[in-house]
Structure formats: C-alpha cells, structure tokens
GROMACS .gro file of C-alpha atoms in nm:
model
  355
    1UNK     CA    1  16.293   9.137   3.629
    2UNK     CA    2  15.988   9.337   3.735
    3UNK     CA    3  15.896   9.649   3.541
    4UNK     CA    4  15.710   9.921   3.731
    5UNK     CA    5  15.547  10.211   3.551
    6UNK     CA    6  15.704  10.551   3.628
    7UNK     CA    7  15.976  10.415   3.856
    8UNK     CA    8  16.353  10.446   3.836
    9UNK     CA    9  16.479  10.108   3.953
   10UNK     CA   10  16.406   9.803   3.741
   11UNK     CA   11  16.417   9.563   4.035
   12UNK     CA   12  16.420   9.520   4.411
   13UNK     CA   13  16.786   9.480   4.492
   14UNK     CA   14  16.925   9.257   4.764
   15UNK     CA   15  17.166   9.370   5.034
   16UNK     CA   16  17.462   9.151   5.119
   17UNK     CA   17  17.544   9.391   5.404
   18UNK     CA   18  17.219   9.323   5.589
   19UNK     CA   19  17.122   8.980   5.452
   20UNK     CA   20  16.816   9.127   5.288
   21UNK     CA   21  16.655   8.840   5.098
   22UNK     CA   22  16.594   8.866   4.728
   23UNK     CA   23  16.222   8.888   4.656
   24UNK     CA   24  15.970   8.999   4.405
   25UNK     CA   25  15.744   9.297   4.471
   26UNK     CA   26  15.484   9.197   4.725
   27UNK     CA   27  15.148   9.366   4.737
   28UNK     CA   28  14.777   9.314   4.723
   29UNK     CA   29  14.571   9.112   4.476
   30UNK     CA   30  14.566   9.394   4.220
   31UNK     CA   31  14.946   9.400   4.210
   32UNK     CA   32  14.957   9.024   4.163
   33UNK     CA   33  14.688   9.038   3.894
   34UNK     CA   34  14.877   9.295   3.689
   35UNK     CA   35  15.184   9.071   3.688
   36UNK     CA   36  14.977   8.767   3.592
   37UNK     CA   37  14.827   8.960   3.302
   38UNK     CA   38  15.176   9.049   3.181
   39UNK     CA   39  15.130   9.423   3.215
   40UNK     CA   40  15.382   9.664   3.371
   41UNK     CA   41  15.322   9.699   3.743
   42UNK     CA   42  15.159  10.019   3.867
   43UNK     CA   43  15.340  10.035   4.197
   44UNK     CA   44  15.158  10.238   4.458
   45UNK     CA   45  15.336  10.463   4.705
   46UNK     CA   46  15.287  10.395   5.075
   47UNK     CA   47  15.399  10.613   5.367
   48UNK     CA   48  15.476  10.490   5.719
   49UNK     CA   49  15.574  10.706   6.013
   50UNK     CA   50  15.898  10.699   6.206
   51UNK     CA   51  15.931  10.817   6.567
   52UNK     CA   52  16.299  10.909   6.621
   53UNK     CA   53  16.414  11.050   6.955
   54UNK     CA   54  16.623  11.323   6.791
   55UNK     CA   55  16.611  11.485   6.449
   56UNK     CA   56  16.947  11.653   6.385
   57UNK     CA   57  17.216  11.435   6.227
   58UNK     CA   58  17.575  11.540   6.291
   59UNK     CA   59  17.843  11.492   6.028
   60UNK     CA   60  18.223  11.506   6.053
   61UNK     CA   61  18.314  11.411   5.695
   62UNK     CA   62  18.594  11.643   5.577
   63UNK     CA   63  18.459  11.668   5.220
   64UNK     CA   64  18.101  11.764   5.312
   65UNK     CA   65  18.031  12.138   5.358
   66UNK     CA   66  17.794  12.109   5.656
   67UNK     CA   67  17.808  11.963   6.005
   68UNK     CA   68  17.441  11.906   6.078
   69UNK     CA   69  17.139  11.810   5.873
   70UNK     CA   70  16.776  11.703   5.897
   71UNK     CA   71  16.597  11.446   5.685
   72UNK     CA   72  16.223  11.462   5.737
   73UNK     CA   73  16.158  11.168   5.506
   74UNK     CA   74  16.305  10.824   5.441
   75UNK     CA   75  16.306  10.699   5.085
   76UNK     CA   76  16.222  10.925   4.794
   77UNK     CA   77  15.946  10.901   4.536
   78UNK     CA   78  16.150  11.089   4.276
   79UNK     CA   79  16.310  10.752   4.201
   80UNK     CA   80  16.647  10.879   4.080
   81UNK     CA   81  16.835  10.568   3.973
   82UNK     CA   82  17.173  10.705   4.085
   83UNK     CA   83  17.063  10.816   4.434
   84UNK     CA   84  17.339  10.747   4.685
   85UNK     CA   85  17.076  10.737   4.964
   86UNK     CA   86  16.918  10.416   4.832
   87UNK     CA   87  17.129  10.186   5.055
   88UNK     CA   88  16.983  10.351   5.366
   89UNK     CA   89  16.654  10.169   5.302
   90UNK     CA   90  16.821   9.838   5.384
   91UNK     CA   91  16.829   9.949   5.749
   92UNK     CA   92  16.451   9.910   5.744
   93UNK     CA   93  16.476   9.558   5.595
   94UNK     CA   94  16.353   9.704   5.268
   95UNK     CA   95  16.515   9.701   4.927
   96UNK     CA   96  16.724   9.995   4.802
   97UNK     CA   97  16.551   9.931   4.468
   98UNK     CA   98  16.180   9.978   4.411
   99UNK     CA   99  16.105   9.981   4.785
  100UNK     CA  100  16.319  10.294   4.826
  101UNK     CA  101  16.099  10.491   4.589
  102UNK     CA  102  15.761  10.343   4.682
  103UNK     CA  103  15.773  10.249   5.053
  104UNK     CA  104  15.841  10.584   5.212
  105UNK     CA  105  15.880  10.704   5.570
  106UNK     CA  106  15.775  11.036   5.723
  107UNK     CA  107  15.884  11.190   6.054
  108UNK     CA  108  15.583  11.398   6.159
  109UNK     CA  109  15.744  11.498   6.491
  110UNK     CA  110  16.047  11.654   6.321
  111UNK     CA  111  15.966  12.016   6.409
  112UNK     CA  112  15.881  11.929   6.770
  113UNK     CA  113  16.204  11.736   6.811
  114UNK     CA  114  16.398  12.019   6.652
  115UNK     CA  115  16.246  12.271   6.894
  116UNK     CA  116  16.366  12.060   7.186
  117UNK     CA  117  16.717  12.030   7.045
  118UNK     CA  118  16.751  12.400   6.965
  119UNK     CA  119  16.638  12.483   7.320
  120UNK     CA  120  16.917  12.286   7.486
  121UNK     CA  121  17.168  12.514   7.661
  122UNK     CA  122  17.462  12.338   7.497
  123UNK     CA  123  17.334  12.375   7.141
  124UNK     CA  124  17.595  12.527   6.908
  125UNK     CA  125  17.463  12.709   6.604
  126UNK     CA  126  17.567  12.590   6.259
  127UNK     CA  127  17.366  12.594   5.934
  128UNK     CA  128  17.122  12.305   5.910
  129UNK     CA  129  17.117  12.132   5.572
  130UNK     CA  130  16.788  11.997   5.436
  131UNK     CA  131  16.792  11.747   5.150
  132UNK     CA  132  17.125  11.582   5.217
  133UNK     CA  133  16.989  11.228   5.198
  134UNK     CA  134  16.637  11.231   5.054
  135UNK     CA  135  16.451  11.522   4.897
  136UNK     CA  136  16.268  11.754   5.141
  137UNK     CA  137  16.026  11.853   4.861
  138UNK     CA  138  15.936  11.513   4.721
  139UNK     CA  139  15.564  11.479   4.638
  140UNK     CA  140  15.448  11.369   4.985
  141UNK     CA  141  15.562  11.703   5.130
  142UNK     CA  142  15.242  11.851   4.985
  143UNK     CA  143  15.043  11.646   5.236
  144UNK     CA  144  15.281  11.605   5.531
  145UNK     CA  145  15.435  11.958   5.525
  146UNK     CA  146  15.724  11.844   5.744
  147UNK     CA  147  15.978  12.060   5.562
  148UNK     CA  148  15.757  12.367   5.597
  149UNK     CA  149  15.713  12.306   5.970
  150UNK     CA  150  16.091  12.286   6.009
  151UNK     CA  151  16.138  12.609   5.816
  152UNK     CA  152  15.877  12.787   6.024
  153UNK     CA  153  16.075  12.702   6.337
  154UNK     CA  154  16.408  12.799   6.184
  155UNK     CA  155  16.259  13.133   6.078
  156UNK     CA  156  16.118  13.186   6.429
  157UNK     CA  157  16.463  13.134   6.582
  158UNK     CA  158  16.668  13.306   6.308
  159UNK     CA  159  16.855  12.983   6.244
  160UNK     CA  160  17.042  12.946   5.912
  161UNK     CA  161  16.938  12.676   5.665
  162UNK     CA  162  17.070  12.540   5.334
  163UNK     CA  163  16.824  12.348   5.116
  164UNK     CA  164  16.904  12.105   4.837
  165UNK     CA  165  16.622  11.977   4.619
  166UNK     CA  166  16.533  11.875   4.266
  167UNK     CA  167  16.177  12.003   4.297
  168UNK     CA  168  16.014  12.333   4.212
  169UNK     CA  169  15.782  12.274   4.509
  170UNK     CA  170  16.035  12.473   4.709
  171UNK     CA  171  15.880  12.796   4.576
  172UNK     CA  172  15.570  12.721   4.785
  173UNK     CA  173  15.778  12.829   5.085
  174UNK     CA  174  15.894  13.161   4.939
  175UNK     CA  175  15.698  13.340   5.210
  176UNK     CA  176  15.937  13.190   5.467
  177UNK     CA  177  16.258  13.170   5.266
  178UNK     CA  178  16.245  13.527   5.130
  179UNK     CA  179  16.255  13.701   5.470
  180UNK     CA  180  16.513  13.451   5.597
  181UNK     CA  181  16.739  13.519   5.299
  182UNK     CA  182  16.711  13.893   5.359
  183UNK     CA  183  16.878  13.826   5.696
  184UNK     CA  184  17.144  13.602   5.542
  185UNK     CA  185  16.980  13.288   5.680
  186UNK     CA  186  16.881  13.083   5.374
  187UNK     CA  187  17.018  12.940   5.051
  188UNK     CA  188  16.860  12.698   4.804
  189UNK     CA  189  17.031  12.459   4.563
  190UNK     CA  190  16.834  12.309   4.274
  191UNK     CA  191  16.964  11.987   4.122
  192UNK     CA  192  16.945  11.983   3.740
  193UNK     CA  193  17.119  11.687   3.577
  194UNK     CA  194  16.996  11.713   3.218
  195UNK     CA  195  16.812  11.956   2.992
  196UNK     CA  196  16.675  11.668   2.787
  197UNK     CA  197  16.327  11.591   2.922
  198UNK     CA  198  16.343  11.234   2.789
  199UNK     CA  199  16.670  11.159   2.965
  200UNK     CA  200  16.556  11.333   3.283
  201UNK     CA  201  16.236  11.127   3.285
  202UNK     CA  202  16.446  10.811   3.259
  203UNK     CA  203  16.699  10.886   3.532
  204UNK     CA  204  16.464  11.085   3.761
  205UNK     CA  205  16.117  10.957   3.668
  206UNK     CA  206  15.907  11.136   3.929
  207UNK     CA  207  16.103  11.458   3.968
  208UNK     CA  208  15.975  11.780   3.810
  209UNK     CA  209  16.100  11.854   3.458
  210UNK     CA  210  16.428  12.041   3.407
  211UNK     CA  211  16.234  12.343   3.280
  212UNK     CA  212  16.029  12.365   3.597
  213UNK     CA  213  16.340  12.340   3.812
  214UNK     CA  214  16.514  12.620   3.621
  215UNK     CA  215  16.199  12.830   3.647
  216UNK     CA  216  16.218  12.777   4.023
  217UNK     CA  217  16.579  12.902   4.020
  218UNK     CA  218  16.454  13.221   3.856
  219UNK     CA  219  16.171  13.272   4.106
  220UNK     CA  220  16.398  13.210   4.402
  221UNK     CA  221  16.666  13.443   4.267
  222UNK     CA  222  16.414  13.717   4.196
  223UNK     CA  223  16.296  13.683   4.557
  224UNK     CA  224  16.650  13.762   4.674
  225UNK     CA  225  16.737  13.408   4.782
  226UNK     CA  226  17.094  13.298   4.701
  227UNK     CA  227  17.029  13.012   4.461
  228UNK     CA  228  17.270  12.752   4.330
  229UNK     CA  229  17.251  12.474   4.072
  230UNK     CA  230  17.388  12.126   4.130
  231UNK     CA  231  17.485  11.928   3.821
  232UNK     CA  232  17.501  11.608   4.016
  233UNK     CA  233  17.558  11.351   3.913
  234UNK     CA  234  17.723  11.374   3.574
  235UNK     CA  235  17.678  11.039   3.400
  236UNK     CA  236  17.947  10.975   3.136
  237UNK     CA  237  17.825  10.903   2.783
  238UNK     CA  238  17.470  10.995   2.888
  239UNK     CA  239  17.468  11.348   3.035
  240UNK     CA  240  17.832  11.465   3.034
  241UNK     CA  241  17.791  11.639   2.697
  242UNK     CA  242  17.546  11.881   2.860
  243UNK     CA  243  17.780  12.039   3.116
  244UNK     CA  244  17.836  12.366   2.929
  245UNK     CA  245  17.468  12.402   2.842
  246UNK     CA  246  17.362  12.334   3.199
  247UNK     CA  247  17.599  12.599   3.335
  248UNK     CA  248  17.475  12.850   3.078
  249UNK     CA  249  17.109  12.782   3.160
  250UNK     CA  250  17.180  12.802   3.532
  251UNK     CA  251  17.339  13.145   3.490
  252UNK     CA  252  17.054  13.268   3.270
  253UNK     CA  253  16.805  13.152   3.532
  254UNK     CA  254  16.978  13.363   3.798
  255UNK     CA  255  17.192  13.109   3.982
  256UNK     CA  256  17.498  13.248   4.158
  257UNK     CA  257  17.690  12.925   4.192
  258UNK     CA  258  17.708  12.577   4.046
  259UNK     CA  259  17.891  12.256   4.121
  260UNK     CA  260  17.907  11.905   3.978
  261UNK     CA  261  17.982  11.554   4.103
  262UNK     CA  262  18.060  11.253   3.882
  263UNK     CA  263  17.813  10.970   3.937
  264UNK     CA  264  17.873  10.766   4.253
  265UNK     CA  265  17.762  10.403   4.291
  266UNK     CA  266  17.794  10.301   4.658
  267UNK     CA  267  17.684   9.960   4.784
  268UNK     CA  268  17.354   9.843   4.629
  269UNK     CA  269  17.338  10.140   4.391
  270UNK     CA  270  17.593   9.978   4.159
  271UNK     CA  271  17.390   9.667   4.063
  272UNK     CA  272  17.072   9.877   4.039
  273UNK     CA  273  17.247  10.121   3.807
  274UNK     CA  274  17.387   9.840   3.593
  275UNK     CA  275  17.042   9.685   3.555
  276UNK     CA  276  16.901  10.026   3.463
  277UNK     CA  277  17.171  10.071   3.198
  278UNK     CA  278  17.094   9.732   3.048
  279UNK     CA  279  16.727   9.825   3.028
  280UNK     CA  280  16.750  10.183   2.898
  281UNK     CA  281  17.094  10.221   2.736
  282UNK     CA  282  17.205   9.872   2.627
  283UNK     CA  283  17.400  10.019   2.335
  284UNK     CA  284  17.642  10.200   2.564
  285UNK     CA  285  17.616  10.022   2.901
  286UNK     CA  286  17.969   9.882   2.876
  287UNK     CA  287  18.115  10.219   2.780
  288UNK     CA  288  17.940  10.399   3.065
  289UNK     CA  289  18.067  10.156   3.327
  290UNK     CA  290  18.419  10.155   3.182
  291UNK     CA  291  18.439  10.534   3.214
  292UNK     CA  292  18.295  10.527   3.565
  293UNK     CA  293  18.554  10.270   3.673
  294UNK     CA  294  18.830  10.481   3.518
  295UNK     CA  295  18.722  10.771   3.743
  296UNK     CA  296  18.684  10.548   4.050
  297UNK     CA  297  19.022  10.378   4.066
  298UNK     CA  298  18.911  10.073   3.867
  299UNK     CA  299  18.605  10.009   4.085
  300UNK     CA  300  18.236  10.086   4.054
  301UNK     CA  301  18.271  10.321   4.351
  302UNK     CA  302  18.552  10.497   4.534
  303UNK     CA  303  18.445  10.573   4.895
  304UNK     CA  304  18.757  10.770   4.989
  305UNK     CA  305  18.707  11.122   5.116
  306UNK     CA  306  18.749  11.395   4.850
  307UNK     CA  307  18.804  11.146   4.568
  308UNK     CA  308  18.442  11.028   4.599
  309UNK     CA  309  18.315  11.378   4.520
  310UNK     CA  310  18.544  11.461   4.227
  311UNK     CA  311  18.675  11.138   4.081
  312UNK     CA  312  19.026  11.082   3.947
  313UNK     CA  313  19.205  11.024   3.617
  314UNK     CA  314  19.181  11.187   3.272
  315UNK     CA  315  18.801  11.171   3.243
  316UNK     CA  316  18.747  11.339   3.580
  317UNK     CA  317  19.012  11.600   3.499
  318UNK     CA  318  18.846  11.679   3.167
  319UNK     CA  319  18.505  11.722   3.333
  320UNK     CA  320  18.657  11.965   3.584
  321UNK     CA  321  18.829  12.171   3.315
  322UNK     CA  322  18.511  12.197   3.110
  323UNK     CA  323  18.299  12.285   3.413
  324UNK     CA  324  18.531  12.555   3.550
  325UNK     CA  325  18.573  12.709   3.207
  326UNK     CA  326  18.196  12.729   3.163
  327UNK     CA  327  18.153  12.886   3.507
  328UNK     CA  328  18.412  13.154   3.430
  329UNK     CA  329  18.248  13.224   3.095
  330UNK     CA  330  17.904  13.273   3.253
  331UNK     CA  331  18.010  13.449   3.572
  332UNK     CA  332  17.931  13.180   3.827
  333UNK     CA  333  18.114  13.096   4.153
  334UNK     CA  334  18.262  13.442   4.202
  335UNK     CA  335  18.166  13.484   4.567
  336UNK     CA  336  17.963  13.294   4.823
  337UNK     CA  337  17.887  13.481   5.146
  338UNK     CA  338  17.848  13.248   5.445
  339UNK     CA  339  17.516  13.205   5.621
  340UNK     CA  340  17.479  13.419   5.934
  341UNK     CA  341  17.489  13.226   6.262
  342UNK     CA  342  17.494  13.531   6.491
  343UNK     CA  343  17.119  13.601   6.494
  344UNK     CA  344  17.004  13.274   6.648
  345UNK     CA  345  16.790  13.284   6.959
  346UNK     CA  346  16.660  12.972   7.135
  347UNK     CA  347  16.295  12.890   7.072
  348UNK     CA  348  16.028  12.994   7.316
  349UNK     CA  349  15.815  12.728   7.478
  350UNK     CA  350  15.815  12.503   7.782
  351UNK     CA  351  16.174  12.388   7.732
  352UNK     CA  352  16.310  12.718   7.604
  353UNK     CA  353  16.173  12.908   7.904
  354UNK     CA  354  16.359  12.681   8.146
  355UNK     CA  355  16.696  12.819   8.037
   0.00000   0.00000   0.00000
C-alpha cells in the first residue's frame, strides 16, 4: 500500500469494469526516491486539458433535481474518500484512487462551448447545475477560472444556475452571484460533512475547513444568495452523531435549507473506502461497513433510484427522523422558491446573431 501525504485514497484502485491494470504510483525520479527512502509520497498534482465537443450534460434520473449540468473539471484535488465521482476517472484509463485526486483534467473551452449551445434555436431553458460530479471550486479554479467564465456567460444571458461546492472559494464570485440571485437566478449549496476538523481533514484532506465553509454560508446569505447546506454523506459510526449539530450550525450561518445523504459506495469507491477505514478507523471498520450494508439492502451499494439517495432499513429511518426533527427545530426547509427561467435571452455573438 502506498501512502501519499495529504491525500484521501490510500491506494490506486483497479477497475474490473474497464480492465484497468493494478499498478503502483508512477512518476519521476523524485517520486521513486521518496518511496525507496521509505518516506510518505508527496504526490504532485498535474492538470491536462480536455477538448469536448459539447459541455452540457443532460440527465433524466428521476431522483436527481436537475436535468442539465456542467463539469468544468475532471477529477478533484479535494480528495474526498467517499466521492461517488471517482469511478469516472477509469474512463481515462486512470485509477479512481490516487489518480482521481492528483491527475486532473480541465476544460478551458467550457464557456465557449456553452455560448454555442445556448445560442441554438432549439435550446430549452432549465437551471444548469455546477458541481454535480467534481467540485467547480477545487484549488485549480484559482488558476483556470473555468467556473467564473461559465458564470459570466450565465449572468450575461440571465440563465439560472445552481452551484454545489465544499469550498469557500465560491465567495470570490460574489460580484456575479449577488446580482444573479437578486433576479432569482442563482443558488449555492455548501457541503459540510463534519464539524470536527480532524475528521474533516481525514475524509476530505484538501477541502477547506468546516469553519471556512460555514463562514462562506454566512457571506453568501448576507449577500442575498439563497444558500443551502448539504450534509452528504453521513458516515455511520464516524459522522452520524453530528447531524443535529450540523443542522444547528447551518441555520446559525444563515442557510435556508439542508439535506443529507447516507454514504454511497458505487463501483471502485467501495474497496477504496474499505482500505481507508482499515488505515484510519481500524477499531470500527467492521461496524461501519455492517451499518452501511444494512442501509443498502445487504450490499456495499444500492444503485436503485430513490433508495440510493436515502437508504433503507432502521438505520436510514433513524437518520431521517433525527434530521427532519433538527430542521424543524431550527427553521430550515420551510420554503424553496424555484429559480427563474423566464428571463433567459440567447447570447450575442456570431452564432447568436444568426437566429
């Protein structure tokens, strides 16, 4: 097993779905030297570019509250061990393990592609979700500014957007999001899974601290942006005891809504998560997995619509009761106005002027 400093996964997982071969971390001489010397590996982040032909992804899943989304990045440096997007890295012949959080992809043409799609005469307006697969405000956004370019175009065209992130970097775009929210065009959801900085650093090693994320909720709310908190995932016997405290802190920070999802372990995420448990929580690894299986129909993961988001059985029921009670106590989830789709106007430019 390879240990990498500041990373979530403890290994580079294989993929039986795509015949991805098992391998050690490959790199330059410095990487090899650190392993020879017996020191933890300081894995460097690399970014490659992708050149897709379109940028909007359409979704028809009945348990997902959006129909179209954009992911400006592939992989995510936050390194969250539970991330359900990890298996997507296998499509690039890379591991959902350490590769997912260190070998990243950027789509620098995202805004240009979006302009072309929004200009098509048959385009039908629906809120665009950002952050549905990998985080739009992971560290490389500071350099690539792909998310900001997308937002600038959505603001130009009065197109609604819903952002999900676990980074306070989102406040850097308050100058765009504030005016959009005033028109009913923007919402932001901050993911906060634990108030314990030590636990958060273990499960989400390169994400901003919980305190910084809650501070971002306050700043966004004070700017008039409808702001929500996602307690996702809830990990039994590790973070589930924090549900009530998380809801309370979310309300105090100014959030209007909150939701939670029990941890999901699709495809290669399950063996990565098990290895992580053995490394960081060996005293309760068996208990954690037993509870997860009890909520997932006896399996590591339940892919069925609706069940996958809420779980089943006594443990899942108890989590729901506790969560809803806490939300009632602290005044969350009372109303949620929809984003406005009536203001959209096609973008100006060579393609927009043709129609």
